[in-house]
């Protein structure tokens, strides 16, 4: 009888508590990518995985879509590639844009909360 190794199970992103949310605007994905890259320069696959993990699986962009946005952010000079392992990092312009978009998002979220109301309050 031949001995075979057990199949290795691939780690899965946890099932989202609130369901999956489709990102409808490229700027939303850009904001998320910039925030991930700000914390720690990483390669594209890790950025993609971190988007899924940090959102508890709520955001499930395709790997191709993540790479497409990384390429666009690089062309717009918001991120750059570091010399080692092709790690993406924020540029000074990217830092300013991220801060601006965070303020916009906070104002938007505040307005939605005021109109819709929070279910947990």
XYZ file of C-alpha atoms in Angstrom:
121
model
C 0.000 0.000 0.000
C 1.365 3.361 -1.010
C 1.769 6.115 1.605
C 0.408 9.495 0.568
C 0.695 12.785 2.387
C -2.563 14.311 3.624
C -3.797 17.210 1.552
C -2.757 20.580 2.929
C -5.730 22.834 3.427
C -5.361 26.374 2.263
C -6.061 29.026 4.900
C -9.353 30.702 4.124
C -10.465 34.212 4.853
C -13.112 34.103 7.582
C -16.708 34.296 6.452
C -17.839 37.913 6.792
C -20.184 38.615 9.681
C -22.132 41.173 7.649
C -21.825 39.551 4.252
C -19.580 40.459 1.372
C -19.698 44.045 0.143
C -18.891 44.820 -3.466
C -16.598 47.797 -3.944
C -18.359 49.824 -6.632
C -15.951 52.725 -6.885
C -12.241 52.399 -7.700
C -11.526 55.179 -5.178
C -12.851 52.944 -2.409
C -10.369 50.218 -3.296
C -7.626 52.827 -3.660
C -8.300 54.086 -0.112
C -8.123 50.556 1.276
C -4.907 49.750 -0.599
C -3.239 52.983 0.490
C -4.146 52.253 4.120
C -2.712 48.725 3.902
C 0.505 49.900 2.234
C 0.893 52.690 4.807
C 1.146 50.191 7.661
C 3.814 48.000 6.118
C 5.341 47.902 2.627
C 4.389 44.589 1.027
C 4.176 42.850 -2.309
C 0.912 42.714 -4.256
C -0.230 39.292 -3.074
C 0.242 40.231 0.579
C -1.582 43.557 0.048
C -4.456 41.591 -1.506
C -4.551 39.091 1.377
C -4.397 41.878 3.975
C -7.366 43.666 2.357
C -9.444 40.539 2.864
C -8.158 39.764 6.355
C -8.355 43.273 7.787
C -11.934 43.667 6.549
C -12.897 40.315 8.139
C -13.714 39.078 4.654
C -16.227 41.835 3.906
C -14.157 43.072 0.954
C -13.215 40.355 -1.538
C -11.599 42.116 -4.512
C -10.083 39.860 -7.147
C -6.318 39.482 -7.194
C -6.317 40.862 -10.743
C -8.334 43.898 -9.612
C -5.935 44.520 -6.733
C -2.925 44.381 -9.049
C -4.681 46.684 -11.519
C -5.276 49.296 -8.803
C -1.687 48.929 -7.500
C -0.443 49.624 -11.026
C -2.707 52.695 -11.337
C -1.627 54.021 -7.925
C 1.997 53.583 -8.991
C 1.368 55.451 -12.260
C -0.333 58.227 -10.263
C 2.812 58.384 -8.054
C 0.909 57.580 -4.861
C 2.918 54.422 -4.261
C 6.310 53.240 -5.407
C 8.095 49.916 -5.592
C 10.903 49.347 -3.139
C 14.061 47.586 -4.286
C 13.533 44.440 -2.228
C 10.924 41.866 -3.268
C 8.888 44.446 -5.169
C 7.302 45.851 -2.034
C 4.902 48.735 -2.496
C 5.272 51.766 -0.241
C 3.563 55.154 0.009
C 5.161 58.210 -1.535
C 4.894 61.610 0.193
C 2.093 62.459 -2.259
C 0.392 59.156 -1.375
C 0.561 60.035 2.327
C -1.162 63.380 1.688
C -3.825 61.818 -0.547
C -4.496 59.087 2.033
C -4.958 61.685 4.791
C -7.337 63.673 2.578
C -9.387 60.612 1.612
C -9.613 59.527 5.240
C -11.128 62.915 6.105
C -13.582 62.602 3.198
C -14.528 59.095 4.314
C -15.045 60.176 7.932
C -17.371 62.982 6.797
C -19.266 60.612 4.486
C -19.632 57.940 7.203
C -20.798 60.557 9.706
C -23.442 61.810 7.284
C -24.693 58.292 6.526
C -24.844 57.445 10.246
C -26.867 60.593 10.917
C -29.379 59.762 8.153
C -29.592 55.993 8.433
C -28.836 55.578 12.130
C -26.655 53.026 13.765
C -28.229 49.627 14.393
C -26.146 49.084 17.558
C -27.154 52.310 19.322
